[in-house]
Amino acid sequence: MTTDTPPPVPPADADARRAVAPVICYPVESLPPPPLELYRRAREGARKIGETLVPPRDARSFRVEAGQFFRITSVEGPQVGDLNLWNARDLTERFYSGKTRALHATHLTRGHRLWSSFPGLRPMATIVADTLEWYGTDAFGGAVHDVIGTRCDPYTHALLSDGGQYHHCCHSNLTRALAAYLDVPVHEAEPLVHDVLNVFMCTGFTRDTGQYFMKASPVRPGDYLEFFAEIDLLGALSTCPGGDCSTVHSSDAALCHPLLVEVFDPIPGALAGWQPPERSRYDRSHGVGGAV
């Protein structure tokens, strides 16, 4: 006696159902566009006020005030990085990669914004420069700077390696960096670590199986991704133990390099008229009472 379930029989109109045109889930035409020209002018006279070098297979935290710029640069060799962002004044408001993906795209570039978690749902940072913008989408469906991957973590590593213990996954790196910045134990910092922007990482989905893939990052020394801070930010950046993610993930076998974070402050008056974005205008009543 077999318990195998036979494959479903396609309906007679299967082809017609597949041919139905898609609908964009979140039309964004009503969103006010970022004032990129204002940001460009403000960046021209900005002075560098700090930098953080993130060692290979590790992470570091950094601060950026609203109205400042920060740049992530490849300084020695091809390397991807996992970026977390928090509201520096309220760490429960953090980067929301899933909503950013839904509002913009699976891969981010100049003009896209990094949105915060509920109930804030506002821009935390805007990408103002991307030296890998030329890459586009390759023949495999791969593109750069994704918000589809989560972050490499020791839990998935243990699951797929029969209990293997590895402590330099990006999740652990970010946890240590945040714990050190806040001066708290790692178990208190860990719940604040969240899904990332995979800076410089080249990823996509296979067309036959739909699996998430990675391939060698096209990043070169000197390439950078630059952001404008829309609110006061605490950031943490991990240099992924996969290096350029061309072969392995979460391993000491890959060749890894540092990444540099630099912060730039515009001259006074350069952002005249600009204001940090407000939190979401939703009243938070959820249909059961008055506004919060």
PDB file of C-alpha atoms in Angstrom:
ATOM      1  CA  MET A   1       0.000   0.000   0.000  1.00  0.00           C
ATOM      2  CA  THR A   2       1.474   3.333  -1.011  1.00  0.00           C
ATOM      3  CA  THR A   3       0.894   6.630   0.765  1.00  0.00           C
ATOM      4  CA  ASP A   4       2.351   8.750  -2.032  1.00  0.00           C
ATOM      5  CA  THR A   5       0.056  11.530  -3.125  1.00  0.00           C
ATOM      6  CA  PRO A   6      -0.205  11.836  -6.909  1.00  0.00           C
ATOM      7  CA  PRO A   7       0.755  15.201  -8.371  1.00  0.00           C
ATOM      8  CA  PRO A   8      -2.175  17.540  -8.967  1.00  0.00           C
ATOM      9  CA  VAL A   9      -3.652  17.613 -12.445  1.00  0.00           C
ATOM     10  CA  PRO A  10      -3.359  21.070 -14.026  1.00  0.00           C
ATOM     11  CA  PRO A  11      -6.725  22.665 -14.837  1.00  0.00           C
ATOM     12  CA  ALA A  12      -7.709  23.156 -18.452  1.00  0.00           C
ATOM     13  CA  ASP A  13      -7.059  26.897 -18.156  1.00  0.00           C
ATOM     14  CA  ALA A  14      -3.640  26.552 -16.493  1.00  0.00           C
ATOM     15  CA  ASP A  15      -1.849  28.580 -19.141  1.00  0.00           C
ATOM     16  CA  ALA A  16      -4.401  31.372 -18.921  1.00  0.00           C
ATOM     17  CA  ARG A  17      -4.014  31.510 -15.148  1.00  0.00           C
ATOM     18  CA  ARG A  18      -0.234  31.763 -15.471  1.00  0.00           C
ATOM     19  CA  ALA A  19      -0.629  34.540 -18.030  1.00  0.00           C
ATOM     20  CA  VAL A  20      -2.525  36.855 -15.655  1.00  0.00           C
ATOM     21  CA  ALA A  21      -0.573  40.118 -15.419  1.00  0.00           C
ATOM     22  CA  PRO A  22       1.023  40.940 -12.049  1.00  0.00           C
ATOM     23  CA  VAL A  23      -0.006  43.896  -9.909  1.00  0.00           C
ATOM     24  CA  ILE A  24       2.486  45.925  -7.877  1.00  0.00           C
ATOM     25  CA  CYS A  25       1.640  45.356  -4.211  1.00  0.00           C
ATOM     26  CA  TYR A  26       2.697  48.772  -2.959  1.00  0.00           C
ATOM     27  CA  PRO A  27       2.471  51.527  -5.587  1.00  0.00           C
ATOM     28  CA  VAL A  28       4.850  54.213  -4.345  1.00  0.00           C
ATOM     29  CA  GLU A  29       3.943  57.103  -6.628  1.00  0.00           C
ATOM     30  CA  SER A  30       2.385  58.901  -3.651  1.00  0.00           C
ATOM     31  CA  LEU A  31       5.604  58.744  -1.636  1.00  0.00           C
ATOM     32  CA  PRO A  32       7.493  62.049  -1.659  1.00  0.00           C
ATOM     33  CA  PRO A  33      10.768  61.475  -3.518  1.00  0.00           C
ATOM     34  CA  PRO A  34      13.990  62.023  -1.575  1.00  0.00           C
ATOM     35  CA  PRO A  35      15.537  65.447  -2.264  1.00  0.00           C
ATOM     36  CA  LEU A  36      18.651  63.994  -3.868  1.00  0.00           C
ATOM     37  CA  GLU A  37      19.757  67.325  -5.317  1.00  0.00           C
ATOM     38  CA  LEU A  38      19.666  68.925  -1.854  1.00  0.00           C
ATOM     39  CA  TYR A  39      21.658  66.005  -0.458  1.00  0.00           C
ATOM     40  CA  ARG A  40      24.161  66.267  -3.303  1.00  0.00           C
ATOM     41  CA  ARG A  41      24.805  69.952  -2.609  1.00  0.00           C
ATOM     42  CA  ALA A  42      25.093  69.332   1.126  1.00  0.00           C
ATOM     43  CA  ARG A  43      27.570  66.507   0.541  1.00  0.00           C
ATOM     44  CA  GLU A  44      29.870  68.663  -1.593  1.00  0.00           C
ATOM     45  CA  GLY A  45      31.043  70.780   1.334  1.00  0.00           C
ATOM     46  CA  ALA A  46      30.798  68.152   4.045  1.00  0.00           C
ATOM     47  CA  ARG A  47      33.862  67.422   6.174  1.00  0.00           C
ATOM     48  CA  LYS A  48      34.893  64.038   7.477  1.00  0.00           C
ATOM     49  CA  ILE A  49      34.417  63.821  11.255  1.00  0.00           C
ATOM     50  CA  GLY A  50      35.096  60.166  12.006  1.00  0.00           C
ATOM     51  CA  GLU A  51      35.807  56.686  10.735  1.00  0.00           C
ATOM     52  CA  THR A  52      35.535  53.098  11.886  1.00  0.00           C
ATOM     53  CA  LEU A  53      37.554  50.259  10.376  1.00  0.00           C
ATOM     54  CA  VAL A  54      35.723  46.940  10.666  1.00  0.00           C
ATOM     55  CA  PRO A  55      38.182  44.011  10.867  1.00  0.00           C
ATOM     56  CA  PRO A  56      37.605  40.808   8.871  1.00  0.00           C
ATOM     57  CA  ARG A  57      35.063  38.381  10.374  1.00  0.00           C
ATOM     58  CA  ASP A  58      34.024  40.919  12.979  1.00  0.00           C
ATOM     59  CA  ALA A  59      31.716  43.901  13.443  1.00  0.00           C
ATOM     60  CA  ARG A  60      31.824  47.424  14.834  1.00  0.00           C
ATOM     61  CA  SER A  61      29.179  49.935  15.883  1.00  0.00           C
ATOM     62  CA  PHE A  62      29.123  53.587  14.830  1.00  0.00           C
ATOM     63  CA  ARG A  63      26.983  56.711  15.351  1.00  0.00           C
ATOM     64  CA  VAL A  64      25.605  59.072  12.735  1.00  0.00           C
ATOM     65  CA  GLU A  65      23.506  62.128  13.555  1.00  0.00           C
ATOM     66  CA  ALA A  66      20.466  63.164  11.519  1.00  0.00           C
ATOM     67  CA  GLY A  67      21.604  65.242   8.571  1.00  0.00           C
ATOM     68  CA  GLN A  68      25.033  63.615   8.314  1.00  0.00           C
ATOM     69  CA  PHE A  69      26.353  61.201   5.691  1.00  0.00           C
ATOM     70  CA  PHE A  70      28.043  57.838   6.141  1.00  0.00           C
ATOM     71  CA  ARG A  71      29.958  55.820   3.588  1.00  0.00           C
ATOM     72  CA  ILE A  72      30.876  52.121   3.549  1.00  0.00           C
ATOM     73  CA  THR A  73      33.983  51.447   1.460  1.00  0.00           C
ATOM     74  CA  SER A  74      35.860  48.368   0.317  1.00  0.00           C
ATOM     75  CA  VAL A  75      39.455  49.224   1.185  1.00  0.00           C
ATOM     76  CA  GLU A  76      41.617  46.167   0.457  1.00  0.00           C
ATOM     77  CA  GLY A  77      39.783  43.467  -1.460  1.00  0.00           C
ATOM     78  CA  PRO A  78      36.323  42.124  -2.322  1.00  0.00           C
ATOM     79  CA  GLN A  79      34.225  41.906   0.843  1.00  0.00           C
ATOM     80  CA  VAL A  80      30.529  42.004   1.656  1.00  0.00           C
ATOM     81  CA  GLY A  81      29.066  43.510   4.794  1.00  0.00           C
ATOM     82  CA  ASP A  82      25.868  43.088   6.820  1.00  0.00           C
ATOM     83  CA  LEU A  83      24.389  46.380   8.008  1.00  0.00           C
ATOM     84  CA  ASN A  84      22.042  46.955  10.951  1.00  0.00           C
ATOM     85  CA  LEU A  85      20.561  50.360  11.790  1.00  0.00           C
ATOM     86  CA  TRP A  86      18.684  51.540  14.864  1.00  0.00           C
ATOM     87  CA  ASN A  87      17.116  54.809  15.950  1.00  0.00           C
ATOM     88  CA  ALA A  88      19.899  55.951  18.281  1.00  0.00           C
ATOM     89  CA  ARG A  89      17.314  57.343  20.716  1.00  0.00           C
ATOM     90  CA  ASP A  90      15.016  54.310  20.688  1.00  0.00           C
ATOM     91  CA  LEU A  91      16.554  50.975  19.762  1.00  0.00           C
ATOM     92  CA  THR A  92      13.138  49.355  19.344  1.00  0.00           C
ATOM     93  CA  GLU A  93      12.873  51.320  16.086  1.00  0.00           C
ATOM     94  CA  ARG A  94      15.170  49.489  13.714  1.00  0.00           C
ATOM     95  CA  PHE A  95      15.748  48.852  10.021  1.00  0.00           C
ATOM     96  CA  TYR A  96      12.893  46.855   8.461  1.00  0.00           C
ATOM     97  CA  SER A  97      14.402  44.992   5.515  1.00  0.00           C
ATOM     98  CA  GLY A  98      11.151  43.282   4.502  1.00  0.00           C
ATOM     99  CA  LYS A  99       9.161  46.504   4.197  1.00  0.00           C
ATOM    100  CA  THR A 100      12.084  48.204   2.455  1.00  0.00           C
ATOM    101  CA  ARG A 101      12.063  45.349  -0.069  1.00  0.00           C
ATOM    102  CA  ALA A 102       8.294  45.660  -0.544  1.00  0.00           C
ATOM    103  CA  LEU A 103       8.422  49.423  -1.069  1.00  0.00           C
ATOM    104  CA  HIS A 104      11.492  49.495  -3.317  1.00  0.00           C
ATOM    105  CA  ALA A 105      13.105  46.313  -4.643  1.00  0.00           C
ATOM    106  CA  THR A 106      14.996  43.156  -3.712  1.00  0.00           C
ATOM    107  CA  HIS A 107      18.259  45.053  -4.266  1.00  0.00           C
ATOM    108  CA  LEU A 108      18.839  48.685  -3.347  1.00  0.00           C
ATOM    109  CA  THR A 109      20.739  51.505  -4.979  1.00  0.00           C
ATOM    110  CA  ARG A 110      20.844  55.309  -5.232  1.00  0.00           C
ATOM    111  CA  GLY A 111      17.511  56.937  -4.402  1.00  0.00           C
ATOM    112  CA  HIS A 112      16.178  54.035  -2.341  1.00  0.00           C
ATOM    113  CA  ARG A 113      15.476  54.531   1.352  1.00  0.00           C
ATOM    114  CA  LEU A 114      15.946  52.241   4.353  1.00  0.00           C
ATOM    115  CA  TRP A 115      12.646  52.148   6.275  1.00  0.00           C
ATOM    116  CA  SER A 116      12.134  51.569   9.978  1.00  0.00           C
ATOM    117  CA  SER A 117      10.046  48.999  11.815  1.00  0.00           C
ATOM    118  CA  PHE A 118       6.497  49.489  13.083  1.00  0.00           C
ATOM    119  CA  PRO A 119       5.117  51.668  14.514  1.00  0.00           C
ATOM    120  CA  GLY A 120       7.612  54.198  13.133  1.00  0.00           C
ATOM    121  CA  LEU A 121       7.694  53.190   9.446  1.00  0.00           C
ATOM    122  CA  ARG A 122       9.729  56.153   8.231  1.00  0.00           C
ATOM    123  CA  PRO A 123      12.956  56.589   6.292  1.00  0.00           C
ATOM    124  CA  MET A 124      16.018  55.992   8.453  1.00  0.00           C
ATOM    125  CA  ALA A 125      18.563  56.593   5.699  1.00  0.00           C
ATOM    126  CA  THR A 126      18.620  57.329   1.978  1.00  0.00           C
ATOM    127  CA  ILE A 127      21.204  55.885  -0.418  1.00  0.00           C
ATOM    128  CA  VAL A 128      22.820  58.859  -2.148  1.00  0.00           C
ATOM    129  CA  ALA A 129      25.733  57.201  -3.985  1.00  0.00           C
ATOM    130  CA  ASP A 130      26.519  53.694  -5.219  1.00  0.00           C
ATOM    131  CA  THR A 131      29.643  52.962  -7.250  1.00  0.00           C
ATOM    132  CA  LEU A 132      28.208  49.526  -8.152  1.00  0.00           C
ATOM    133  CA  GLU A 133      25.071  50.989  -9.697  1.00  0.00           C
ATOM    134  CA  TRP A 134      26.457  49.980 -13.107  1.00  0.00           C
ATOM    135  CA  TYR A 135      26.084  46.252 -12.297  1.00  0.00           C
ATOM    136  CA  GLY A 136      22.310  46.107 -12.719  1.00  0.00           C
ATOM    137  CA  THR A 137      20.924  42.566 -13.029  1.00  0.00           C
ATOM    138  CA  ASP A 138      23.111  39.868 -14.563  1.00  0.00           C
ATOM    139  CA  ALA A 139      22.182  36.859 -16.699  1.00  0.00           C
ATOM    140  CA  PHE A 140      21.634  34.698 -13.591  1.00  0.00           C
ATOM    141  CA  GLY A 141      19.250  37.203 -12.033  1.00  0.00           C
ATOM    142  CA  GLY A 142      21.917  38.387  -9.609  1.00  0.00           C
ATOM    143  CA  ALA A 143      22.156  41.971  -8.380  1.00  0.00           C
ATOM    144  CA  VAL A 144      23.987  43.872  -5.620  1.00  0.00           C
ATOM    145  CA  HIS A 145      23.023  45.195  -2.135  1.00  0.00           C
ATOM    146  CA  ASP A 146      20.164  42.855  -1.303  1.00  0.00           C
ATOM    147  CA  VAL A 147      17.379  42.935   1.274  1.00  0.00           C
ATOM    148  CA  ILE A 148      16.260  39.365   0.611  1.00  0.00           C
ATOM    149  CA  GLY A 149      18.839  37.460   2.658  1.00  0.00           C
ATOM    150  CA  THR A 150      18.618  37.549   6.433  1.00  0.00           C
ATOM    151  CA  ARG A 151      22.165  37.393   7.816  1.00  0.00           C
ATOM    152  CA  CYS A 152      24.405  34.388   8.285  1.00  0.00           C
ATOM    153  CA  ASP A 153      23.841  33.080  11.794  1.00  0.00           C
ATOM    154  CA  PRO A 154      25.148  30.342  14.118  1.00  0.00           C
ATOM    155  CA  TYR A 155      21.739  28.733  14.503  1.00  0.00           C
ATOM    156  CA  THR A 156      21.317  27.914  10.824  1.00  0.00           C
ATOM    157  CA  HIS A 157      24.989  26.901  10.718  1.00  0.00           C
ATOM    158  CA  ALA A 158      24.417  24.439  13.568  1.00  0.00           C
ATOM    159  CA  LEU A 159      21.263  23.138  11.876  1.00  0.00           C
ATOM    160  CA  LEU A 160      23.002  22.428   8.581  1.00  0.00           C
ATOM    161  CA  SER A 161      26.275  21.124  10.038  1.00  0.00           C
ATOM    162  CA  ASP A 162      24.947  18.625  12.579  1.00  0.00           C
ATOM    163  CA  GLY A 163      25.524  20.901  15.553  1.00  0.00           C
ATOM    164  CA  GLY A 164      28.647  22.724  14.399  1.00  0.00           C
ATOM    165  CA  GLN A 165      29.609  25.764  16.455  1.00  0.00           C
ATOM    166  CA  TYR A 166      30.788  28.868  14.595  1.00  0.00           C
ATOM    167  CA  HIS A 167      30.981  32.250  16.324  1.00  0.00           C
ATOM    168  CA  HIS A 168      31.854  34.660  13.508  1.00  0.00           C
ATOM    169  CA  CYS A 169      28.595  34.574  11.572  1.00  0.00           C
ATOM    170  CA  CYS A 170      27.267  38.083  10.949  1.00  0.00           C
ATOM    171  CA  HIS A 171      24.521  37.615  13.537  1.00  0.00           C
ATOM    172  CA  SER A 172      27.110  36.882  16.225  1.00  0.00           C
ATOM    173  CA  ASN A 173      29.423  39.628  14.990  1.00  0.00           C
ATOM    174  CA  LEU A 174      26.609  42.194  15.168  1.00  0.00           C
ATOM    175  CA  THR A 175      25.551  40.904  18.588  1.00  0.00           C
ATOM    176  CA  ARG A 176      29.068  41.347  19.999  1.00  0.00           C
ATOM    177  CA  ALA A 177      29.431  44.815  18.467  1.00  0.00           C
ATOM    178  CA  LEU A 178      26.113  46.016  19.861  1.00  0.00           C
ATOM    179  CA  ALA A 179      26.791  44.472  23.271  1.00  0.00           C
ATOM    180  CA  ALA A 180      30.147  46.226  23.430  1.00  0.00           C
ATOM    181  CA  TYR A 181      28.634  49.577  22.424  1.00  0.00           C
ATOM    182  CA  LEU A 182      25.789  49.311  24.963  1.00  0.00           C
ATOM    183  CA  ASP A 183      28.033  47.687  27.599  1.00  0.00           C
ATOM    184  CA  VAL A 184      25.549  44.872  28.155  1.00  0.00           C
ATOM    185  CA  PRO A 185      25.847  41.050  28.020  1.00  0.00           C
ATOM    186  CA  VAL A 186      25.464  39.484  24.590  1.00  0.00           C
ATOM    187  CA  HIS A 187      22.187  37.798  25.561  1.00  0.00           C
ATOM    188  CA  GLU A 188      20.669  41.254  26.181  1.00  0.00           C
ATOM    189  CA  ALA A 189      21.946  42.677  22.895  1.00  0.00           C
ATOM    190  CA  GLU A 190      21.020  39.718  20.695  1.00  0.00           C
ATOM    191  CA  PRO A 191      17.225  40.379  20.494  1.00  0.00           C
ATOM    192  CA  LEU A 192      17.964  43.823  19.025  1.00  0.00           C
ATOM    193  CA  VAL A 193      19.943  42.403  16.084  1.00  0.00           C
ATOM    194  CA  HIS A 194      17.782  42.199  12.981  1.00  0.00           C
ATOM    195  CA  ASP A 195      17.696  41.412   9.271  1.00  0.00           C
ATOM    196  CA  VAL A 196      20.219  43.367   7.269  1.00  0.00           C
ATOM    197  CA  LEU A 197      21.104  45.241   4.154  1.00  0.00           C
ATOM    198  CA  ASN A 198      23.690  42.987   2.525  1.00  0.00           C
ATOM    199  CA  VAL A 199      26.135  45.637   1.359  1.00  0.00           C
ATOM    200  CA  PHE A 200      28.125  44.687  -1.783  1.00  0.00           C
ATOM    201  CA  MET A 201      26.649  41.167  -1.779  1.00  0.00           C
ATOM    202  CA  CYS A 202      25.565  39.783  -5.179  1.00  0.00           C
ATOM    203  CA  THR A 203      22.505  37.552  -4.852  1.00  0.00           C
ATOM    204  CA  GLY A 204      19.334  36.355  -6.515  1.00  0.00           C
ATOM    205  CA  PHE A 205      17.030  33.359  -6.847  1.00  0.00           C
ATOM    206  CA  THR A 206      17.629  30.373  -9.082  1.00  0.00           C
ATOM    207  CA  ARG A 207      15.055  30.146 -11.858  1.00  0.00           C
ATOM    208  CA  ASP A 208      14.621  26.361 -11.637  1.00  0.00           C
ATOM    209  CA  THR A 209      14.330  25.800  -7.872  1.00  0.00           C
ATOM    210  CA  GLY A 210      13.725  29.321  -6.557  1.00  0.00           C
ATOM    211  CA  GLN A 211      16.618  29.025  -4.106  1.00  0.00           C
ATOM    212  CA  TYR A 212      18.479  32.016  -2.740  1.00  0.00           C
ATOM    213  CA  PHE A 213      21.960  32.132  -4.274  1.00  0.00           C
ATOM    214  CA  MET A 214      25.114  34.159  -3.834  1.00  0.00           C
ATOM    215  CA  LYS A 215      27.977  34.717  -6.228  1.00  0.00           C
ATOM    216  CA  ALA A 216      31.275  36.590  -6.264  1.00  0.00           C
ATOM    217  CA  SER A 217      30.707  40.228  -5.411  1.00  0.00           C
ATOM    218  CA  PRO A 218      31.827  42.674  -8.131  1.00  0.00           C
ATOM    219  CA  VAL A 219      33.081  45.101  -5.457  1.00  0.00           C
ATOM    220  CA  ARG A 220      36.595  46.495  -5.943  1.00  0.00           C
ATOM    221  CA  PRO A 221      38.860  48.417  -3.558  1.00  0.00           C
ATOM    222  CA  GLY A 222      37.552  51.976  -3.538  1.00  0.00           C
ATOM    223  CA  ASP A 223      33.936  51.057  -4.278  1.00  0.00           C
ATOM    224  CA  TYR A 224      31.436  52.461  -1.800  1.00  0.00           C
ATOM    225  CA  LEU A 225      27.811  52.783  -0.811  1.00  0.00           C
ATOM    226  CA  GLU A 226      26.899  56.121   0.758  1.00  0.00           C
ATOM    227  CA  PHE A 227      23.872  57.131   2.832  1.00  0.00           C
ATOM    228  CA  PHE A 228      22.220  60.251   4.187  1.00  0.00           C
ATOM    229  CA  ALA A 229      21.035  59.803   7.790  1.00  0.00           C
ATOM    230  CA  GLU A 230      17.389  60.858   8.016  1.00  0.00           C
ATOM    231  CA  ILE A 231      17.293  60.381  11.813  1.00  0.00           C
ATOM    232  CA  ASP A 232      19.889  59.915  14.559  1.00  0.00           C
ATOM    233  CA  LEU A 233      21.336  56.482  13.891  1.00  0.00           C
ATOM    234  CA  LEU A 234      23.257  53.786  15.660  1.00  0.00           C
ATOM    235  CA  GLY A 235      24.735  51.446  13.079  1.00  0.00           C
ATOM    236  CA  ALA A 236      26.602  48.166  13.192  1.00  0.00           C
ATOM    237  CA  LEU A 237      28.446  46.614  10.272  1.00  0.00           C
ATOM    238  CA  SER A 238      29.733  43.049  10.054  1.00  0.00           C
ATOM    239  CA  THR A 239      32.399  41.927   7.600  1.00  0.00           C
ATOM    240  CA  CYS A 240      30.879  38.633   6.504  1.00  0.00           C
ATOM    241  CA  PRO A 241      32.950  35.458   7.066  1.00  0.00           C
ATOM    242  CA  GLY A 242      32.084  34.537   3.490  1.00  0.00           C
ATOM    243  CA  GLY A 243      34.425  37.257   2.163  1.00  0.00           C
ATOM    244  CA  ASP A 244      33.131  38.063  -1.320  1.00  0.00           C
ATOM    245  CA  CYS A 245      30.636  35.150  -0.977  1.00  0.00           C
ATOM    246  CA  SER A 246      31.974  33.438  -4.094  1.00  0.00           C
ATOM    247  CA  THR A 247      32.421  29.984  -2.579  1.00  0.00           C
ATOM    248  CA  VAL A 248      31.505  29.431   1.076  1.00  0.00           C
ATOM    249  CA  HIS A 249      29.427  30.943   3.812  1.00  0.00           C
ATOM    250  CA  SER A 250      30.133  31.141   7.567  1.00  0.00           C
ATOM    251  CA  SER A 251      33.625  29.724   7.319  1.00  0.00           C
ATOM    252  CA  ASP A 252      37.222  30.567   8.114  1.00  0.00           C
ATOM    253  CA  ALA A 253      38.167  29.232   4.674  1.00  0.00           C
ATOM    254  CA  ALA A 254      37.150  32.338   2.730  1.00  0.00           C
ATOM    255  CA  LEU A 255      39.539  35.218   2.166  1.00  0.00           C
ATOM    256  CA  CYS A 256      38.157  38.203   4.082  1.00  0.00           C
ATOM    257  CA  HIS A 257      39.011  41.907   4.146  1.00  0.00           C
ATOM    258  CA  PRO A 258      38.125  44.929   6.297  1.00  0.00           C
ATOM    259  CA  LEU A 259      35.484  47.513   5.467  1.00  0.00           C
ATOM    260  CA  LEU A 260      35.678  51.204   6.288  1.00  0.00           C
ATOM    261  CA  VAL A 261      32.817  53.342   7.633  1.00  0.00           C
ATOM    262  CA  GLU A 262      33.289  57.112   7.354  1.00  0.00           C
ATOM    263  CA  VAL A 263      30.991  59.852   8.670  1.00  0.00           C
ATOM    264  CA  PHE A 264      30.696  63.289   7.041  1.00  0.00           C
ATOM    265  CA  ASP A 265      29.097  66.441   8.447  1.00  0.00           C
ATOM    266  CA  PRO A 266      27.672  69.118   6.101  1.00  0.00           C
ATOM    267  CA  ILE A 267      28.561  72.766   6.654  1.00  0.00           C
ATOM    268  CA  PRO A 268      26.018  74.811   8.637  1.00  0.00           C
ATOM    269  CA  GLY A 269      23.058  75.862   6.540  1.00  0.00           C
ATOM    270  CA  ALA A 270      23.669  73.299   3.790  1.00  0.00           C
ATOM    271  CA  LEU A 271      20.391  71.523   4.595  1.00  0.00           C
ATOM    272  CA  ALA A 272      18.234  74.613   5.053  1.00  0.00           C
ATOM    273  CA  GLY A 273      14.559  73.649   5.051  1.00  0.00           C
ATOM    274  CA  TRP A 274      15.177  69.933   5.622  1.00  0.00           C
ATOM    275  CA  GLN A 275      13.519  68.188   8.565  1.00  0.00           C
ATOM    276  CA  PRO A 276      13.853  64.596   9.845  1.00  0.00           C
ATOM    277  CA  PRO A 277      10.864  62.485   8.771  1.00  0.00           C
ATOM    278  CA  GLU A 278       8.001  62.010  11.197  1.00  0.00           C
ATOM    279  CA  ARG A 279       6.835  58.646  12.435  1.00  0.00           C
ATOM    280  CA  SER A 280       3.891  56.953  10.739  1.00  0.00           C
ATOM    281  CA  ARG A 281       0.608  58.864  10.990  1.00  0.00           C
ATOM    282  CA  TYR A 282      -1.394  55.706  11.701  1.00  0.00           C
ATOM    283  CA  ASP A 283      -3.253  56.219  15.018  1.00  0.00           C
ATOM    284  CA  ARG A 284      -2.379  52.711  16.361  1.00  0.00           C
ATOM    285  CA  SER A 285      -5.957  52.050  17.514  1.00  0.00           C
ATOM    286  CA  HIS A 286      -6.174  48.881  15.375  1.00  0.00           C
ATOM    287  CA  GLY A 287      -9.937  49.270  15.318  1.00  0.00           C
ATOM    288  CA  VAL A 288     -10.471  48.628  19.041  1.00  0.00           C
ATOM    289  CA  GLY A 289     -10.243  52.026  20.699  1.00  0.00           C
ATOM    290  CA  GLY A 290      -8.819  55.496  20.685  1.00  0.00           C
ATOM    291  CA  ALA A 291      -5.512  56.558  19.219  1.00  0.00           C
ATOM    292  CA  VAL A 292      -2.310  55.815  21.144  1.00  0.00           C
TER     293      VAL A 292
END
